[in-house]
XYZ file of C-alpha atoms in Angstrom:
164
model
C -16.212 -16.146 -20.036
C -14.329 -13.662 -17.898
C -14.450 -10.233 -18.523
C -10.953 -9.896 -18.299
C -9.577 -11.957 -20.402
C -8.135 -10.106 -24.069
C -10.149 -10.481 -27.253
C -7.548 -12.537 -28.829
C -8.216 -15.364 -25.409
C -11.987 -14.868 -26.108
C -11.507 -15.701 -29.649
C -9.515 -18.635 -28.834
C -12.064 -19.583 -26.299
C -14.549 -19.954 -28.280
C -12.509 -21.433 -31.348
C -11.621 -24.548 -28.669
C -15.109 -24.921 -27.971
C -16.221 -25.467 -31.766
C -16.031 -28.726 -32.809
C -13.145 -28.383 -35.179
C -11.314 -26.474 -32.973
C -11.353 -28.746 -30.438
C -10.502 -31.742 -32.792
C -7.266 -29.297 -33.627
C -6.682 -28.809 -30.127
C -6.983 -31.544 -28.560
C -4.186 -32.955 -30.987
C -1.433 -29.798 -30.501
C -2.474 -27.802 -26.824
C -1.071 -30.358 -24.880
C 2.315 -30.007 -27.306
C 2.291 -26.533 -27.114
C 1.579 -26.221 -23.253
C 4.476 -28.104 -22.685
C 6.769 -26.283 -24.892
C 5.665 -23.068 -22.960
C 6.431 -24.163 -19.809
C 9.909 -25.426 -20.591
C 10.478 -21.931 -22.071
C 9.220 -20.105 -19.266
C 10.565 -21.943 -17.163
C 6.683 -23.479 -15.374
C 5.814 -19.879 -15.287
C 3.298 -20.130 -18.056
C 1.395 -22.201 -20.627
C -0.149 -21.717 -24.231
C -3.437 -22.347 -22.658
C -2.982 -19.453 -20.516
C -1.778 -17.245 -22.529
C -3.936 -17.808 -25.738
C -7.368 -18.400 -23.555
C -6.338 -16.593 -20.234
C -7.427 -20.225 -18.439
C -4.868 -21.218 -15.537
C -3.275 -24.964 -16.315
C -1.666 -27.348 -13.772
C 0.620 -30.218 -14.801
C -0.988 -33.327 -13.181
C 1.777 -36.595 -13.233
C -0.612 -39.609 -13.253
C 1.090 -43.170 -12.492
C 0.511 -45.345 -15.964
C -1.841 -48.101 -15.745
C 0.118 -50.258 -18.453
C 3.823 -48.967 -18.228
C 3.600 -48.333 -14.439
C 5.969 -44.962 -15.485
C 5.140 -42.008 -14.714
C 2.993 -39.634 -17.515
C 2.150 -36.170 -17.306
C -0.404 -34.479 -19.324
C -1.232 -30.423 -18.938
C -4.826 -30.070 -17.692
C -6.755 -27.353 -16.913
C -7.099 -26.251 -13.385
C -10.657 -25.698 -11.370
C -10.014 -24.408 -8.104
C -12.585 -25.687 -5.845
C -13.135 -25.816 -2.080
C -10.491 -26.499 0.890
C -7.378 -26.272 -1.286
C -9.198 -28.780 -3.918
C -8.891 -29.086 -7.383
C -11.357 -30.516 -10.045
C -10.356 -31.666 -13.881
C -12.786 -32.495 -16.450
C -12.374 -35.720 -18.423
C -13.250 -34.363 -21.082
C -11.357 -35.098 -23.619
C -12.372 -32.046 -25.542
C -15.448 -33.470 -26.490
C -14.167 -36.725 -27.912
C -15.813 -40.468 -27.780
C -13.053 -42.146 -25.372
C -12.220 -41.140 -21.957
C -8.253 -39.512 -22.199
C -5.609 -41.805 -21.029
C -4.960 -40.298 -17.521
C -8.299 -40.724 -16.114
C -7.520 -44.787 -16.467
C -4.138 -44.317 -15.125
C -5.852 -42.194 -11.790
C -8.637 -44.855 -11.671
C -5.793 -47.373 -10.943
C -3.188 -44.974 -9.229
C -5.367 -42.554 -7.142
C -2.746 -40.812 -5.868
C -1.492 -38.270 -8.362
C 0.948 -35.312 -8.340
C 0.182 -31.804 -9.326
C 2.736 -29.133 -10.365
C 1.753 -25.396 -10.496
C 2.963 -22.426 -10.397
C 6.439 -24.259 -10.642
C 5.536 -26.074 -6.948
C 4.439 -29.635 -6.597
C 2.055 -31.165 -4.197
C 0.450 -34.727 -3.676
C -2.972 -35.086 -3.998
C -6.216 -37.848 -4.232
C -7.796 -38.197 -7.059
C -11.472 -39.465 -7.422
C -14.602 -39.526 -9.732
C -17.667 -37.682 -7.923
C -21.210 -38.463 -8.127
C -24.531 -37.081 -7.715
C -24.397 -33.562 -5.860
C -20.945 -33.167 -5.403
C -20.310 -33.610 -9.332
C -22.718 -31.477 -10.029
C -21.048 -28.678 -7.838
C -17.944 -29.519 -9.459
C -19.518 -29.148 -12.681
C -20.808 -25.978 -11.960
C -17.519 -24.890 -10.791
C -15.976 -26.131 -14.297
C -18.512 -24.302 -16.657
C -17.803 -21.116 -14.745
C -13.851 -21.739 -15.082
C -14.612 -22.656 -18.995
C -17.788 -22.641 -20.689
C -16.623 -25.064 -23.269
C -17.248 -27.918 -21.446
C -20.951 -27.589 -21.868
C -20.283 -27.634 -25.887
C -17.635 -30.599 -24.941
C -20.693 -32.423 -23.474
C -23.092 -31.637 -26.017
C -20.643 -33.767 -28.579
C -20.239 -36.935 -27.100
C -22.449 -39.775 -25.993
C -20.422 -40.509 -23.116
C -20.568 -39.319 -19.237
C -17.808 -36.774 -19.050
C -16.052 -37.931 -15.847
C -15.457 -35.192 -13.160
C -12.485 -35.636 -10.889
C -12.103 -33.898 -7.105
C -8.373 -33.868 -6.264
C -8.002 -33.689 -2.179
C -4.591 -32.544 -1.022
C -2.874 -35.422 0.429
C -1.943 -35.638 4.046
C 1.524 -35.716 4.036
């Protein structure tokens, strides 16, 4: 964890990464996150203020309702202007709902710092995931603990700007 971050984020950090912390989480963040952001006006999020980790709103194209869903994610810069989010589903058995809903709709929007952009979205393999992965614990340790808990393959997802 960064050194920078407050002792109340680290605390928080490391409450999300226990295993009933995350179960709490991953049932209220994405509530609160949004909540934040309407009062801030997209300035800010819960996530970043209680863990000190940057979030990006990433609109996602539903796979059943074919409307348009967006979910508060945690953002992973990565190289040329790329972006990587975790699947991870704080830990939990089943894949969240917007990795299906990128599977089918690649092409995803992504709002931050109250600008949006187009971008690609796809799973990486081999190498490249692993560099991505890399790039995630060092973002947010938790995702090791997050992988430790389920018996699944935590996706990893490299989001290309789009040409527009």
């Amino acid at each position: 964890m960064s050194s920078n971050k407050s002792l109340l984020q680290k605390i928080n950090t490391r409450i999300a990464m226990s295993a009933v912390g995350a179960q709490i989480m991953a049932r209220t963040m994405h509530h609160l996150d949004r909540l934040v952001l309407r009062m801030s006006n997209g300035r800010a999020t819960a996530t970043t203020l209680l863990a000190g980790l940057q979030v990006l709103n990433l609109t996602t194209i539903g796979t059943k309702s074919g409307q348009p869903r967006t979910v508060p994610l945690l953002a992973i810069p990565f190289a040329d202007n790329q972006l990587v989010i975790i699947a991870s589903n704080w830990g939990q058995q089943k894949n969240p709902a917007w990795y299906y809903n990128i599977v089918a709709h690649p092409e995803v929007t992504v709002t931050r710092d109250g600008r949006s952009q187009t971008y690609l979205a796809r799973e990486t393999d081999s190498d490249e995931r692993a560099a991505c992965w890399q790039a995630a614990l060092e973002t947010y340790p938790g995702y090791a603990a997050y992988e430790r808990r389920t018996s699944r393959r935590i996706p990893v997802i490299l989001l290309t700007p789009a040409k527009n």
